[in-house]
PDB file of C-alpha atoms in Angstrom:
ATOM      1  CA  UNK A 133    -124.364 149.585-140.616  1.00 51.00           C
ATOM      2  CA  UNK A 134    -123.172 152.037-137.460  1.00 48.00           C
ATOM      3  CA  UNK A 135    -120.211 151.203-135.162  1.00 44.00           C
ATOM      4  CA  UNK A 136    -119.684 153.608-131.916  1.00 40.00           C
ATOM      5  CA  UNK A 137    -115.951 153.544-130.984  1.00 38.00           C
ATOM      6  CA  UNK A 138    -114.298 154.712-127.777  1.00 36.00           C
ATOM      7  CA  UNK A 139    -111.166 153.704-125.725  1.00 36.00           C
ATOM      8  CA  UNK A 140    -111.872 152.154-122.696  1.00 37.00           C
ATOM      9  CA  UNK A 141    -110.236 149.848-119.792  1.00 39.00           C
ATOM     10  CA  UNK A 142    -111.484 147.552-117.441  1.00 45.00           C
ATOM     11  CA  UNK A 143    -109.660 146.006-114.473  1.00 43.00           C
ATOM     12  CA  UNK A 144    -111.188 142.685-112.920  1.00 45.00           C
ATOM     13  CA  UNK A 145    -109.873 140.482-110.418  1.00 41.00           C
ATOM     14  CA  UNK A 146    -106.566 142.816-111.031  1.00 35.00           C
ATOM     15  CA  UNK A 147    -106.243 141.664-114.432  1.00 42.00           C
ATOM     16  CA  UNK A 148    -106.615 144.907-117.007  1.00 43.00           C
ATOM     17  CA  UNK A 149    -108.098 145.037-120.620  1.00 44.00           C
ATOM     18  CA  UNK A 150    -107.414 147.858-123.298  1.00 43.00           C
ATOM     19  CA  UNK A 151    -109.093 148.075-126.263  1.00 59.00           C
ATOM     20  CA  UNK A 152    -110.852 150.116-128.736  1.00 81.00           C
ATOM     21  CA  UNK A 153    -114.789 148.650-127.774  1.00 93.00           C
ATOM     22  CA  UNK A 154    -116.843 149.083-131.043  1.00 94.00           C
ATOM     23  CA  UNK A 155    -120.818 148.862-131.398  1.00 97.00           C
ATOM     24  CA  UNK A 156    -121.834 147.314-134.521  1.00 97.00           C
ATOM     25  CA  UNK A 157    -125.586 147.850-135.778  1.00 96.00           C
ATOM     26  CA  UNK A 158    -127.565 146.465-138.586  1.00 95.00           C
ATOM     27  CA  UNK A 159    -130.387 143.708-139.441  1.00 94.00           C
ATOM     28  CA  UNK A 160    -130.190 140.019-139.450  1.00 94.00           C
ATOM     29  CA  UNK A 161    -132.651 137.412-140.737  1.00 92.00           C
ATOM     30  CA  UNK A 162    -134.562 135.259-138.216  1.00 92.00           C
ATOM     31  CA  UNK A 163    -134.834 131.995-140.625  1.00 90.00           C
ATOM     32  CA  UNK A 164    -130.778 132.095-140.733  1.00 93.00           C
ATOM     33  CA  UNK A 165    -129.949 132.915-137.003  1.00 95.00           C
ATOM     34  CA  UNK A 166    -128.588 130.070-135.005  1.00 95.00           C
ATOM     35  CA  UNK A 167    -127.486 130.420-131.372  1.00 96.00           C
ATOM     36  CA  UNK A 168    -123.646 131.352-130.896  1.00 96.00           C
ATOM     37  CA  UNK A 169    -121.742 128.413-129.740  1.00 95.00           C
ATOM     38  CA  UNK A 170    -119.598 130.038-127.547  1.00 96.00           C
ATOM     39  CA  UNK A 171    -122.508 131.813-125.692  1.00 97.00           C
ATOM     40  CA  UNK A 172    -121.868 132.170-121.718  1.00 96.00           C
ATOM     41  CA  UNK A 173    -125.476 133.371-121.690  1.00 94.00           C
ATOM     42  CA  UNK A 174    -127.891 130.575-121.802  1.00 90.00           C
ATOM     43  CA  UNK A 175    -130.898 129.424-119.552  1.00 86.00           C
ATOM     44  CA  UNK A 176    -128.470 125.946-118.461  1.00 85.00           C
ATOM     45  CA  UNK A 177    -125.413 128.756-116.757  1.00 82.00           C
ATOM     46  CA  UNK A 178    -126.687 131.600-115.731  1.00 87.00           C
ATOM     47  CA  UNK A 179    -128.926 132.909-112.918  1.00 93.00           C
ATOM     48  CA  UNK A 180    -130.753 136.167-112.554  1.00 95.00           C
ATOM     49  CA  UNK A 181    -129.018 138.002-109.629  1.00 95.00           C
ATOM     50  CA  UNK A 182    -131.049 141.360-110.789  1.00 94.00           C
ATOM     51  CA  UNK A 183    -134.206 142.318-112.747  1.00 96.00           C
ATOM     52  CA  UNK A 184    -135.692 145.687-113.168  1.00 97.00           C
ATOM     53  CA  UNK A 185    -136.919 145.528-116.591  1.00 97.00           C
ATOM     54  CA  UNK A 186    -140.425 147.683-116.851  1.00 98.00           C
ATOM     55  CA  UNK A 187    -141.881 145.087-119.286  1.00 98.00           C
ATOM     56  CA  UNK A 188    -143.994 146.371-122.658  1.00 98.00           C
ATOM     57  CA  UNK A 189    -147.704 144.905-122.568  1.00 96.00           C
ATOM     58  CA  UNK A 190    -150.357 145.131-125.451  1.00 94.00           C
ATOM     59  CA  UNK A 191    -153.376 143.662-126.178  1.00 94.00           C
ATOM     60  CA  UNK A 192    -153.829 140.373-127.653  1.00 91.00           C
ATOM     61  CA  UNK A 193    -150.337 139.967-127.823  1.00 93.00           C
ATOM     62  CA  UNK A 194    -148.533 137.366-124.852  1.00 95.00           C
ATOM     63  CA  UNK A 195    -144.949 138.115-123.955  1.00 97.00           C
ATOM     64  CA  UNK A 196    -142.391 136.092-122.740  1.00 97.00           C
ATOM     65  CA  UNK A 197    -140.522 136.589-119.033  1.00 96.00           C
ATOM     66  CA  UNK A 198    -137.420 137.451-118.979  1.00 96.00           C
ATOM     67  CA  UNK A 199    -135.889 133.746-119.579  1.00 96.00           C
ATOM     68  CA  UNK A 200    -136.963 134.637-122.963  1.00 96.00           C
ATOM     69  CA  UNK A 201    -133.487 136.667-123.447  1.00 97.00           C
ATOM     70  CA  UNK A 202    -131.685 133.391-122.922  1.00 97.00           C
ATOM     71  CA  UNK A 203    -133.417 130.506-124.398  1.00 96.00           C
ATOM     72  CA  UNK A 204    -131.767 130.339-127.517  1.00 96.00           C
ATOM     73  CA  UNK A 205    -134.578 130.997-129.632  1.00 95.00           C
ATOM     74  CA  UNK A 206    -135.898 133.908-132.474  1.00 95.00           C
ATOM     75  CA  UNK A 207    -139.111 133.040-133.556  1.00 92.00           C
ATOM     76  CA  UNK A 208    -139.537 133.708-137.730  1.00 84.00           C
ATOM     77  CA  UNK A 209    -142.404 134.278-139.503  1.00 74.00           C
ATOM     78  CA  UNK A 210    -145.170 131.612-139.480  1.00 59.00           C
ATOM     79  CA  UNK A 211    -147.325 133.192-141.967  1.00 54.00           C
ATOM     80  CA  UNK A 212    -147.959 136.729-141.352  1.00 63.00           C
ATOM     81  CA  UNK A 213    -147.408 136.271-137.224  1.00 78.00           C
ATOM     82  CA  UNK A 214    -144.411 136.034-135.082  1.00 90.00           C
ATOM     83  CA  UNK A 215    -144.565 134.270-132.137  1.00 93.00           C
ATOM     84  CA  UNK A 216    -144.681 136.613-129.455  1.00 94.00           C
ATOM     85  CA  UNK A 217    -144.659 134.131-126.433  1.00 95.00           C
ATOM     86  CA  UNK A 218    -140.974 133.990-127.427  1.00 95.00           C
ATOM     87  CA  UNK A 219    -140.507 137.771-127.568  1.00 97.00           C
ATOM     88  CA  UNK A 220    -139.537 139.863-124.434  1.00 98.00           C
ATOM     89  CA  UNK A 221    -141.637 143.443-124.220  1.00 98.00           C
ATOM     90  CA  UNK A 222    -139.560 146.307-122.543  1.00 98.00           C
ATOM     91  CA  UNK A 223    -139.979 149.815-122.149  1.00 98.00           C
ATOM     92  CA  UNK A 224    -136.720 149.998-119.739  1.00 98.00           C
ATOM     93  CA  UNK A 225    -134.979 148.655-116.799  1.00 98.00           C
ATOM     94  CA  UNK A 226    -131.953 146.322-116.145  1.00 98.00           C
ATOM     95  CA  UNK A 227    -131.286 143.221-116.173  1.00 97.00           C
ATOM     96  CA  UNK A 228    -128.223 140.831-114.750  1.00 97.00           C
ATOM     97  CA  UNK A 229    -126.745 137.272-114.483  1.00 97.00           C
ATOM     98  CA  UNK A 230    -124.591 135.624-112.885  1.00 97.00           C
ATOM     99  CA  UNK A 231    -122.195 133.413-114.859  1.00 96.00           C
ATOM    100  CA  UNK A 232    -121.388 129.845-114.558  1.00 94.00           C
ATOM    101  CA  UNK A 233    -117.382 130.782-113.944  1.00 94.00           C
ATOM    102  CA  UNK A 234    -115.837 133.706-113.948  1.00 96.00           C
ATOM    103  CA  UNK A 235    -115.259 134.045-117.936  1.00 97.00           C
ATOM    104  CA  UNK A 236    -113.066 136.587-119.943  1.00 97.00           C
ATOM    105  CA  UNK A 237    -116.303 138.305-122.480  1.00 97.00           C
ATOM    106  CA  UNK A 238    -114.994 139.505-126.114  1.00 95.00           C
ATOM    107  CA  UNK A 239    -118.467 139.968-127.242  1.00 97.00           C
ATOM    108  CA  UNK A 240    -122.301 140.621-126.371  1.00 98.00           C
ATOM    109  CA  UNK A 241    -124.881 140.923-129.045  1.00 98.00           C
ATOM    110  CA  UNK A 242    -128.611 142.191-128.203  1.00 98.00           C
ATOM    111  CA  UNK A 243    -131.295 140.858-131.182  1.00 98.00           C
ATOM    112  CA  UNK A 244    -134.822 142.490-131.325  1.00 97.00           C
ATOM    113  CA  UNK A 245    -137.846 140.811-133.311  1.00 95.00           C
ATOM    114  CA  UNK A 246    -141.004 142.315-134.207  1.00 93.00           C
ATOM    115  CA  UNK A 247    -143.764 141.532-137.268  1.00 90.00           C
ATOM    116  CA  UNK A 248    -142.934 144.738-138.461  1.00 87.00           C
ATOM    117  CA  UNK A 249    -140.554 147.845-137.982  1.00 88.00           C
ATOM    118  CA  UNK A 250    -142.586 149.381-135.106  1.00 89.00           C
ATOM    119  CA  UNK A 251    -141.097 148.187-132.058  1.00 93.00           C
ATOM    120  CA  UNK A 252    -137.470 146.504-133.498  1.00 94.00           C
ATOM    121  CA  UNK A 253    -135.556 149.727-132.812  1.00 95.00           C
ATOM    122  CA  UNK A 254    -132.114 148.563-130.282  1.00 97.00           C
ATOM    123  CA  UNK A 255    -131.864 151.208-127.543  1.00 98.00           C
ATOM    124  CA  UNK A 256    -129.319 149.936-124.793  1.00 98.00           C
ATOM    125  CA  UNK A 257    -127.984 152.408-122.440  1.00 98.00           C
ATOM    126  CA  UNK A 258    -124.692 150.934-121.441  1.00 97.00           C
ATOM    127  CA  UNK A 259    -123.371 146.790-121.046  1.00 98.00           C
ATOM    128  CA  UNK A 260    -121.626 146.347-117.352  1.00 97.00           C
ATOM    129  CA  UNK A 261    -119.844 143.669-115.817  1.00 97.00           C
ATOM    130  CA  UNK A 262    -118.766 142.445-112.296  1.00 97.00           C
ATOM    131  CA  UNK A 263    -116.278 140.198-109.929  1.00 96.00           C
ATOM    132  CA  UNK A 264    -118.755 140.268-107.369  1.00 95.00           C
ATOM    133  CA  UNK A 265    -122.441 141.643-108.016  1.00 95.00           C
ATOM    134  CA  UNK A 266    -121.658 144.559-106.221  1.00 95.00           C
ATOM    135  CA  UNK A 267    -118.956 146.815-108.093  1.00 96.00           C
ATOM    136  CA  UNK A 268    -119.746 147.524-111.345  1.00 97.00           C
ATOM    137  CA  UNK A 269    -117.808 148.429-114.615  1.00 96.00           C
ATOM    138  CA  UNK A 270    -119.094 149.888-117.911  1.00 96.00           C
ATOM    139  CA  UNK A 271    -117.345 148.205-120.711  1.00 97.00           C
ATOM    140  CA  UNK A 272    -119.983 149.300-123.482  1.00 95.00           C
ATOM    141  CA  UNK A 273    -118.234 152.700-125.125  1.00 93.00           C
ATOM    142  CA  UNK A 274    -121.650 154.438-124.940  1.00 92.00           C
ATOM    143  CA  UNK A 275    -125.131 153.774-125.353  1.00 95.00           C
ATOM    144  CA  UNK A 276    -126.788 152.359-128.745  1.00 96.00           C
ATOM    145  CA  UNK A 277    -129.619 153.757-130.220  1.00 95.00           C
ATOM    146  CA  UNK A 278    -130.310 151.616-133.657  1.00 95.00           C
ATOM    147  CA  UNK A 279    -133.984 151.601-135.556  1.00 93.00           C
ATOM    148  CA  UNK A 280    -135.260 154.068-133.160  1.00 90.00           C
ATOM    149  CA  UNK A 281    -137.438 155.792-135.368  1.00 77.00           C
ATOM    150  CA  UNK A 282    -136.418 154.612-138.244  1.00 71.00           C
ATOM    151  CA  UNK A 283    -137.046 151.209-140.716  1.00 66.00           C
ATOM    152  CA  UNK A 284    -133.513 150.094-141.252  1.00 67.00           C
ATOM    153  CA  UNK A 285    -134.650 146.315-141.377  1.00 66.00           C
ATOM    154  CA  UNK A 286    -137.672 144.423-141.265  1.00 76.00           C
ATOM    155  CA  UNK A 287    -138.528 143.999-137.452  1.00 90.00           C
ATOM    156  CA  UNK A 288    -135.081 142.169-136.727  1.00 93.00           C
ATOM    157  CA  UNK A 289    -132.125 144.026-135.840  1.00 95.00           C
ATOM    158  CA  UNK A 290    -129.078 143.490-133.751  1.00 97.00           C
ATOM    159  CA  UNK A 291    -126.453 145.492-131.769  1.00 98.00           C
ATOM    160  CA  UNK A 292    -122.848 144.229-131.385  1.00 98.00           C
ATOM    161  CA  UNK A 293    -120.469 144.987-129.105  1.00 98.00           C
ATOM    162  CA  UNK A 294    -116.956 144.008-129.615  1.00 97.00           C
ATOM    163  CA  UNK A 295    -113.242 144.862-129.391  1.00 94.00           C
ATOM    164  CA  UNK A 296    -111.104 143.160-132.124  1.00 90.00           C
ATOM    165  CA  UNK A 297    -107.720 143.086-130.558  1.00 89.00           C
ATOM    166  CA  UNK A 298    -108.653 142.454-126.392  1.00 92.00           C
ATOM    167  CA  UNK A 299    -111.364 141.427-124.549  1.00 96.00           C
ATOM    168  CA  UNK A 300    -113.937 143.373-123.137  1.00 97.00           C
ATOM    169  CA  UNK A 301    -113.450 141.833-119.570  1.00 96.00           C
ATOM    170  CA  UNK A 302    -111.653 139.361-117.748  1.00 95.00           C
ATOM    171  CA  UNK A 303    -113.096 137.320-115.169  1.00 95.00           C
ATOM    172  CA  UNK A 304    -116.283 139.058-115.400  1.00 97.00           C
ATOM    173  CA  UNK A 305    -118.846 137.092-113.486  1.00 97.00           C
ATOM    174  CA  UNK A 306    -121.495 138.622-113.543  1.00 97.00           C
ATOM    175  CA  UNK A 307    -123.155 140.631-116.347  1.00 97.00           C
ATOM    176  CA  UNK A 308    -125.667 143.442-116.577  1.00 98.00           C
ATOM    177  CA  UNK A 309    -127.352 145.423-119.883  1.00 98.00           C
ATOM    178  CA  UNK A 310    -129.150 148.917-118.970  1.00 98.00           C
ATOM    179  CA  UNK A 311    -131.887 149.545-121.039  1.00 98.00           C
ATOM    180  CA  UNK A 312    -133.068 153.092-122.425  1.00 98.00           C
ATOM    181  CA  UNK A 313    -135.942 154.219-121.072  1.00 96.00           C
ATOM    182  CA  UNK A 314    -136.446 155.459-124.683  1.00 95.00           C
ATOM    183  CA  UNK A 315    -137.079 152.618-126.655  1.00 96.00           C
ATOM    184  CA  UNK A 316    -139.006 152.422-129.606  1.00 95.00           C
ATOM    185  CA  UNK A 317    -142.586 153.589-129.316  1.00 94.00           C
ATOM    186  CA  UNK A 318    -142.406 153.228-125.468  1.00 96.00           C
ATOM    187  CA  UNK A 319    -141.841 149.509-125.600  1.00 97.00           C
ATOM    188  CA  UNK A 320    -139.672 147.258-127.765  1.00 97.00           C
ATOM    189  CA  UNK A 321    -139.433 143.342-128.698  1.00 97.00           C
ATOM    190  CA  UNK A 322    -136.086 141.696-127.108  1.00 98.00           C
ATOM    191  CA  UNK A 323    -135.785 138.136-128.033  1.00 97.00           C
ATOM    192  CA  UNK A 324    -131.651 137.155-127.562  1.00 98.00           C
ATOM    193  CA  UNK A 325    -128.902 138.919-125.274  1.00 98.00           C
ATOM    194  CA  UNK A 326    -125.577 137.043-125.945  1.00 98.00           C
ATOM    195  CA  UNK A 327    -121.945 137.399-123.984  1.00 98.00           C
ATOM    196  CA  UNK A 328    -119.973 134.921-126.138  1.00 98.00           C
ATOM    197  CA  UNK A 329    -116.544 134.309-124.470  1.00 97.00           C
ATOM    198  CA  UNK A 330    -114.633 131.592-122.839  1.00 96.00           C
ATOM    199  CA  UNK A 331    -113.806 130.472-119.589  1.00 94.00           C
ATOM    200  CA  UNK A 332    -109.729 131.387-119.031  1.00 92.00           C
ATOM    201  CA  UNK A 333    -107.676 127.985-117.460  1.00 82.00           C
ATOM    202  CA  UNK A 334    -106.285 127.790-114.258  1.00 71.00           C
ATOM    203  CA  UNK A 335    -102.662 127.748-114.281  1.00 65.00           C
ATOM    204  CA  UNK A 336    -100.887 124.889-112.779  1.00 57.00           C
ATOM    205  CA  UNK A 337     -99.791 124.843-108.938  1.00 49.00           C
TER     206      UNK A 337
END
């Protein structure tokens, strides 16, 4: 397991986080993942306010759009085949949302899913977030390169990104991930991107 640590601070709406934002790495098993429950990211919230993803194509394989990174779903193993049609190809590109309400984010997870190591490999150039679609603010410490190359785990790995003691962002309402244009073997399998986090009360008149 990696982590990638670096101090950062990010000012939304005039409110200001500090924290220590850590990436966390490693492999997960698609038979035990369940959907977060605190996910701000889901197909029933969110809107696509930008999409530049250059998707992955191969033969005899069909991918899912990009609604795929939201619908709550990592296809295991029926047999020897994973369902693809729940699987988003990418070779690189961004991609952002607009949340239901302006949210404070403490974490955002990116799972990949493949039938084998080939194309699992996590390469995300940076995680960004906005007040208003237009000004953007890096809250990612750097970018994550994770099964790149290598077979750390068996075509399901995740990336992490956290702070333990603040939140990434306040009031972020919109959210954008950058991805490589290195991923694995020219084109990776994306199948969840998660910003788990809460939506902050209004304080009385």
């Amino acid at each position: 397991m990696e982590k990638y640590c670096i101090l950062i601070a990010v000012s939304l709406f005039f409110n200001t986080v500090y924290g220590v934002a850590v990436w966390e790495t490693g492999a997960y098993t698609p038979s035990e993942w369940k959907p977060s429950s605190d996910n701000l990211l889901t197909e029933e919230n969110v809107v696509v306010t930008e999409n530049s993803l250059t998707p992955y194509s191969e033969t005899g394989k069909i991918f899912s759009g990009d609604e795929g990174l939201v619908d709550g779903v990592v296809p295991d193993v029926d047999g020897e085949t994973v369902d693809y049609t729940k699987v988003v190809g990418i070779k690189s590109g961004s991609i952002a949302w607009k949340l239901n309400k302006p949210s404070n984010i403490y974490e955002v997870k990116v799972f990949s899913r493949w039938g084998d190591g080939g194309r699992d490999g996590i390469a995300v150039d940076s995680v960004q977030v906005s007040s208003d679609g237009v000004e953007w603010v890096t809250i990612s410490p750097e970018a994550v390169s994770y099964g790149v190359g290598t077979a750390p785990g068996a075509g399901a790995l995740f990336a992490r990104l956290y702070d333990e003691e603040a939140f990434l962002a306040e009031n972020a309402a919109y959210v954008k991930v950058i991805f490589s244009d290195t991923q694995e073997n020219k084109g990776a399998g994306y199948v969840e991107v998660e910003v788990c986090g809460e939506v902050p009360e209004l304080p009385y008149a």
